[in-house]
Short mmCIF file of C-alpha atoms in Angstrom, two decimals:
data_model
loop_
_atom_site.label_atom_id
_atom_site.label_comp_id
_atom_site.label_asym_id
_atom_site.label_seq_id
_atom_site.Cartn_x
_atom_site.Cartn_y
_atom_site.Cartn_z
CA MET A 1 -55.89 53.08 -271.51
CA THR A 2 -54.80 50.97 -268.58
CA LYS A 3 -55.68 47.49 -267.50
CA SER A 4 -59.17 47.33 -266.07
CA GLY A 5 -60.48 45.24 -263.20
CA PRO A 6 -62.46 42.00 -263.43
CA ALA A 7 -65.70 41.76 -265.36
CA ASP A 8 -67.80 42.94 -262.40
CA GLY A 9 -65.51 45.91 -261.81
CA THR A 10 -65.42 45.42 -258.05
CA THR A 11 -61.72 45.31 -257.26
CA THR A 12 -59.78 48.36 -256.18
CA GLY A 13 -56.06 48.54 -256.80
CA SER A 14 -56.41 46.52 -260.02
CA GLY A 15 -55.71 49.38 -262.40
CA ASP A 16 -52.72 51.66 -262.83
CA ILE A 17 -51.70 52.16 -259.19
CA ALA A 18 -49.31 55.00 -260.04
CA ARG A 19 -52.04 56.91 -261.88
CA SER A 20 -54.57 56.29 -259.08
CA LEU A 21 -52.15 57.67 -256.50
CA GLU A 22 -51.39 60.70 -258.67
CA LEU A 23 -55.10 61.43 -258.94
CA LEU A 24 -55.78 60.79 -255.25
CA TRP A 25 -52.98 63.04 -254.08
CA GLY A 26 -53.39 65.68 -256.78
CA THR A 27 -49.92 65.26 -258.25
CA GLY A 28 -50.92 64.19 -261.76
CA GLU A 29 -51.04 66.46 -264.80
CA ARG A 30 -54.39 67.99 -265.66
CA PRO A 31 -56.00 67.52 -269.08
CA SER A 32 -54.52 70.04 -271.50
CA ARG A 33 -56.40 69.39 -274.71
CA GLY A 34 -59.77 71.04 -274.72
CA PRO A 35 -61.43 69.79 -271.50
CA LYS A 36 -65.14 70.41 -271.34
CA PRO A 37 -65.91 73.63 -269.39
CA GLY A 38 -67.18 72.78 -265.91
CA LEU A 39 -65.91 69.21 -266.03
CA THR A 40 -63.61 68.48 -263.12
CA LEU A 41 -62.27 65.34 -261.49
CA ASP A 42 -64.30 66.14 -258.38
CA ARG A 43 -67.51 66.37 -260.41
CA ILE A 44 -66.73 63.13 -262.22
CA VAL A 45 -66.19 61.23 -258.97
CA ALA A 46 -69.25 62.78 -257.29
CA THR A 47 -71.42 61.79 -260.25
CA ALA A 48 -70.02 58.26 -260.23
CA VAL A 49 -70.83 57.92 -256.53
CA GLY A 50 -74.35 59.18 -257.21
CA VAL A 51 -74.94 56.55 -259.91
CA ALA A 52 -73.57 53.77 -257.68
CA ASP A 53 -75.70 54.93 -254.73
CA ALA A 54 -78.88 54.97 -256.80
CA GLU A 55 -78.41 51.91 -259.00
CA GLY A 56 -75.40 49.92 -257.79
CA LEU A 57 -71.97 49.31 -259.27
CA ASP A 58 -73.31 47.20 -262.13
CA ALA A 59 -74.96 50.33 -263.54
CA LEU A 60 -71.72 52.30 -263.48
CA SER A 61 -69.55 52.39 -266.58
CA MET A 62 -67.45 55.02 -268.27
CA ARG A 63 -70.08 55.26 -271.01
CA ARG A 64 -72.91 55.70 -268.50
CA LEU A 65 -70.87 58.27 -266.61
CA SER A 66 -70.20 60.26 -269.76
CA THR A 67 -73.93 60.32 -270.47
CA GLU A 68 -74.69 61.61 -266.96
CA LEU A 69 -72.06 64.31 -267.38
CA GLY A 70 -73.12 65.23 -270.89
CA THR A 71 -69.71 64.63 -272.39
CA GLY A 72 -67.94 62.12 -274.60
CA THR A 73 -66.50 58.93 -273.14
CA MET A 74 -63.05 59.72 -274.53
CA THR A 75 -63.14 63.05 -272.69
CA LEU A 76 -63.47 61.17 -269.40
CA TYR A 77 -60.34 59.19 -270.17
CA ARG A 78 -58.40 62.44 -270.11
CA TYR A 79 -59.27 62.67 -266.42
CA VAL A 80 -59.51 59.04 -265.31
CA PRO A 81 -57.79 56.10 -267.10
CA GLY A 82 -60.65 53.66 -266.47
CA LYS A 83 -63.18 52.20 -264.07
CA ALA A 84 -60.59 50.55 -261.84
CA GLU A 85 -58.94 53.88 -261.08
CA LEU A 86 -62.36 55.52 -260.77
CA LEU A 87 -63.24 53.04 -258.02
CA ASP A 88 -60.12 54.08 -256.10
CA LEU A 89 -61.26 57.70 -256.26
CA MET A 90 -64.85 56.87 -255.32
CA LEU A 91 -63.72 54.84 -252.32
CA ASP A 92 -61.53 57.63 -250.99
CA ARG A 93 -64.31 60.17 -251.52
CA VAL A 94 -66.92 58.32 -249.44
CA GLN A 95 -64.36 57.48 -246.78
CA GLY A 96 -63.80 61.20 -246.39
CA GLU A 97 -67.46 62.11 -245.83
CA PRO A 98 -67.52 61.50 -242.04
CA LEU A 99 -64.06 62.95 -241.38
CA THR A 100 -65.10 66.32 -240.01
CA ARG A 101 -63.34 66.12 -236.66
CA ASP A 102 -59.98 67.55 -235.80
CA ALA A 103 -57.65 65.09 -234.07
CA SER A 104 -57.99 67.16 -230.89
CA GLU A 105 -61.75 66.45 -230.87
CA VAL A 106 -61.39 62.66 -230.92
CA PRO A 107 -62.83 61.08 -227.74
CA GLY A 108 -60.24 60.50 -225.04
CA ASP A 109 -61.98 57.31 -223.91
CA TRP A 110 -61.09 54.48 -226.28
CA ARG A 111 -64.44 52.78 -225.58
CA VAL A 112 -66.28 55.83 -226.90
CA ALA A 113 -63.90 55.94 -229.86
CA VAL A 114 -64.58 52.29 -230.75
CA ASP A 115 -68.33 52.86 -230.54
CA ALA A 116 -68.09 55.98 -232.72
CA MET A 117 -65.86 54.17 -235.22
CA ALA A 118 -68.35 51.33 -235.58
CA ARG A 119 -71.44 53.53 -235.86
CA THR A 120 -69.80 55.90 -238.32
CA TYR A 121 -68.71 53.03 -240.56
CA ARG A 122 -72.18 51.49 -240.35
CA ALA A 123 -73.72 54.79 -241.47
CA THR A 124 -71.28 54.99 -244.38
CA LEU A 125 -72.15 51.46 -245.54
CA ARG A 126 -75.86 52.21 -245.31
CA ALA A 127 -75.42 55.38 -247.35
CA HIS A 128 -73.26 53.59 -249.94
CA PRO A 129 -74.20 49.89 -249.96
CA TRP A 130 -72.09 49.33 -253.08
CA LEU A 131 -69.02 49.51 -250.83
CA LEU A 132 -69.81 45.97 -249.72
CA LYS A 133 -69.37 44.81 -253.33
CA ILE A 134 -65.81 46.09 -253.57
CA ASN A 135 -62.78 43.91 -252.88
CA GLN A 136 -60.57 46.27 -250.88
CA ALA A 137 -57.72 43.83 -250.25
CA ARG A 138 -55.36 46.08 -252.24
CA THR A 139 -56.72 49.58 -251.85
CA ALA A 140 -54.84 52.60 -253.11
CA LEU A 141 -54.47 54.72 -249.97
CA GLY A 142 -55.51 58.30 -250.52
CA PRO A 143 -55.83 61.30 -248.19
CA SER A 144 -59.22 60.26 -246.76
CA ALA A 145 -58.11 56.69 -246.03
CA LEU A 146 -55.02 57.90 -244.20
CA ARG A 147 -56.98 60.60 -242.37
CA GLY A 148 -59.51 58.03 -241.20
CA LEU A 149 -56.76 55.74 -239.97
CA GLU A 150 -55.06 58.63 -238.20
CA LEU A 151 -58.26 59.55 -236.33
CA ALA A 152 -58.98 55.91 -235.46
CA LEU A 153 -55.49 55.42 -234.02
CA THR A 154 -55.80 58.69 -232.12
CA GLY A 155 -59.01 57.42 -230.49
CA LEU A 156 -57.34 54.16 -229.47
CA ARG A 157 -54.20 55.75 -228.08
CA GLY A 158 -55.13 55.06 -224.46
CA MET A 159 -55.45 51.28 -224.82
CA GLY A 160 -51.79 50.54 -224.17
CA LEU A 161 -51.62 47.91 -226.92
CA THR A 162 -48.88 47.23 -229.45
CA ASP A 163 -49.07 48.80 -232.90
CA PRO A 164 -50.11 45.54 -234.65
CA GLU A 165 -52.78 45.03 -231.99
CA LEU A 166 -54.19 48.52 -232.53
CA ILE A 167 -54.49 47.83 -236.26
CA SER A 168 -56.16 44.53 -235.39
CA VAL A 169 -58.70 46.35 -233.20
CA ILE A 170 -59.69 48.46 -236.22
CA ILE A 171 -59.88 45.38 -238.45
CA THR A 172 -61.99 43.52 -235.88
CA VAL A 173 -64.48 46.36 -235.44
CA ASN A 174 -64.77 47.02 -239.17
CA SER A 175 -65.19 43.32 -239.95
CA PHE A 176 -68.02 43.05 -237.42
CA VAL A 177 -69.76 46.08 -238.90
CA GLU A 178 -69.33 44.80 -242.46
CA GLY A 179 -70.72 41.39 -241.54
CA LEU A 180 -73.97 42.76 -240.13
CA ALA A 181 -74.24 45.37 -242.89
CA ARG A 182 -73.82 42.68 -245.54
CA THR A 183 -76.60 40.59 -243.97
CA GLU A 184 -78.83 43.65 -243.84
CA THR A 185 -78.09 44.54 -247.47
CA HIS A 186 -78.60 40.98 -248.70
CA ALA A 187 -81.99 40.83 -246.96
CA ALA A 188 -83.06 44.06 -248.63
CA GLU A 189 -81.86 42.83 -252.02
CA ALA A 190 -83.69 39.52 -251.63
CA ALA A 191 -86.92 41.30 -250.72
CA GLY A 192 -86.57 43.60 -253.71
CA GLU A 193 -85.81 40.80 -256.16
CA THR A 194 -88.57 38.45 -254.99
CA GLY A 195 -91.21 40.89 -253.82
CA LEU A 196 -91.44 38.81 -250.64
CA SER A 197 -90.78 40.55 -247.33
CA ASP A 198 -88.57 38.98 -244.67
CA ALA A 199 -91.61 38.39 -242.46
CA ALA A 200 -93.52 36.67 -245.28
CA PHE A 201 -90.48 34.57 -246.20
CA TRP A 202 -90.02 33.18 -242.70
CA GLU A 203 -93.74 32.78 -242.16
CA SER A 204 -93.92 30.50 -245.21
CA GLN A 205 -91.57 28.10 -243.42
CA ARG A 206 -93.50 28.02 -240.15
CA PRO A 207 -95.51 24.80 -240.81
CA TYR A 208 -92.37 22.87 -241.71
CA LEU A 209 -90.40 24.20 -238.77
CA ALA A 210 -93.28 23.48 -236.37
CA ARG A 211 -93.31 19.82 -237.44
CA ALA A 212 -89.53 19.65 -237.11
CA MET A 213 -89.68 21.00 -233.56
CA LEU A 214 -92.34 18.44 -232.59
CA SER A 215 -90.20 15.61 -233.93
CA GLY A 216 -87.90 15.70 -230.91
CA GLY A 217 -84.84 15.89 -233.13
CA TYR A 218 -84.07 19.50 -232.28
CA PRO A 219 -84.57 19.91 -228.51
CA ARG A 220 -82.39 23.00 -228.12
CA MET A 221 -84.13 24.76 -230.98
CA ALA A 222 -87.56 23.73 -229.70
CA ALA A 223 -86.76 25.23 -226.28
CA LEU A 224 -86.09 28.68 -227.74
CA SER A 225 -88.62 31.40 -227.02
CA GLU A 226 -90.83 32.85 -229.76
CA ASP A 227 -88.78 36.03 -229.90
CA ALA A 228 -85.38 34.31 -230.21
CA PHE A 229 -85.13 35.33 -233.86
CA GLY A 230 -87.18 38.49 -233.48
CA SER A 231 -86.24 41.47 -235.60
CA ASP A 232 -86.55 43.81 -232.62
CA PHE A 233 -83.34 42.60 -230.98
CA ASP A 234 -80.43 45.00 -231.55
CA HIS A 235 -77.68 42.61 -232.69
CA PHE A 236 -75.42 45.51 -233.61
CA THR A 237 -75.36 47.09 -230.16
CA PHE A 238 -75.15 43.70 -228.44
CA GLY A 239 -72.25 42.48 -230.58
CA LEU A 240 -70.37 45.77 -230.38
CA GLY A 241 -70.75 45.73 -226.62
CA ARG A 242 -69.23 42.27 -226.42
CA ILE A 243 -66.29 43.34 -228.55
CA VAL A 244 -65.67 46.28 -226.21
CA ASP A 245 -65.96 43.93 -223.19
CA GLY A 246 -63.31 41.65 -224.69
CA LEU A 247 -61.00 44.56 -225.45
CA GLU A 248 -61.54 45.90 -221.95
CA ALA A 249 -60.32 42.61 -220.49
CA LEU A 250 -57.21 42.75 -222.66
CA VAL A 251 -56.47 46.37 -221.73
CA ARG A 252 -56.78 45.56 -218.03
CA ARG A 253 -54.53 42.55 -218.37
CA ARG A 254 -51.87 44.60 -220.17
CA ALA A 255 -52.06 47.33 -217.55
CA ALA A 256 -51.43 44.75 -214.80
CA GLU A 257 -48.39 43.24 -216.50
#
């Protein structure tokens, strides 16, 4: 068996990188000693994603996975060396879910492409919230990851920016999406753990905040309208729009140079 990741199992690229790449690209040898009929690498990864979707990464282990698949834990190790490599496969699998377009179908307008990139990634994070728990600083790049990057770069081709800047555009958009998604996920987790809704949580603080506002020590806060922190405001669309505005200014400046 190979070296596993940290205790929480949330780091990709921490296992046997050569084995992960072999599995991702289909170049590794298949199990030769009595594999269980019907057990495939694809089924293993799909089942692992299902467990993580339903119960989170903490619930996922090789033992739990073997139980779900109705096989022995040692049988799984014939397919996947350990949880660290399994995470690499899971990550590439979910990254591939939205990649149904051909490169020729990518929007020609980079603004539309940025909007689609952000909304698609947001949908992926909502479908698989465990992705936010994974440290992807050293991700093993599989077919889906490269395909996603290829389509993203194709959509941004009309911006007229340098190659490092185009990569930075993708990083900026993804970081914005992850930030809001993480806040959204944390709020849901807090409500589930405490049994207290967001509305009830903030309402419990109202008397204290009202006294603070009357103290005169927070004039800017006191001047805010009642709906300043309202849940109806679409922070995602607003923030994404401002990112596009900023990129638009850069693109125009480059075009004039």
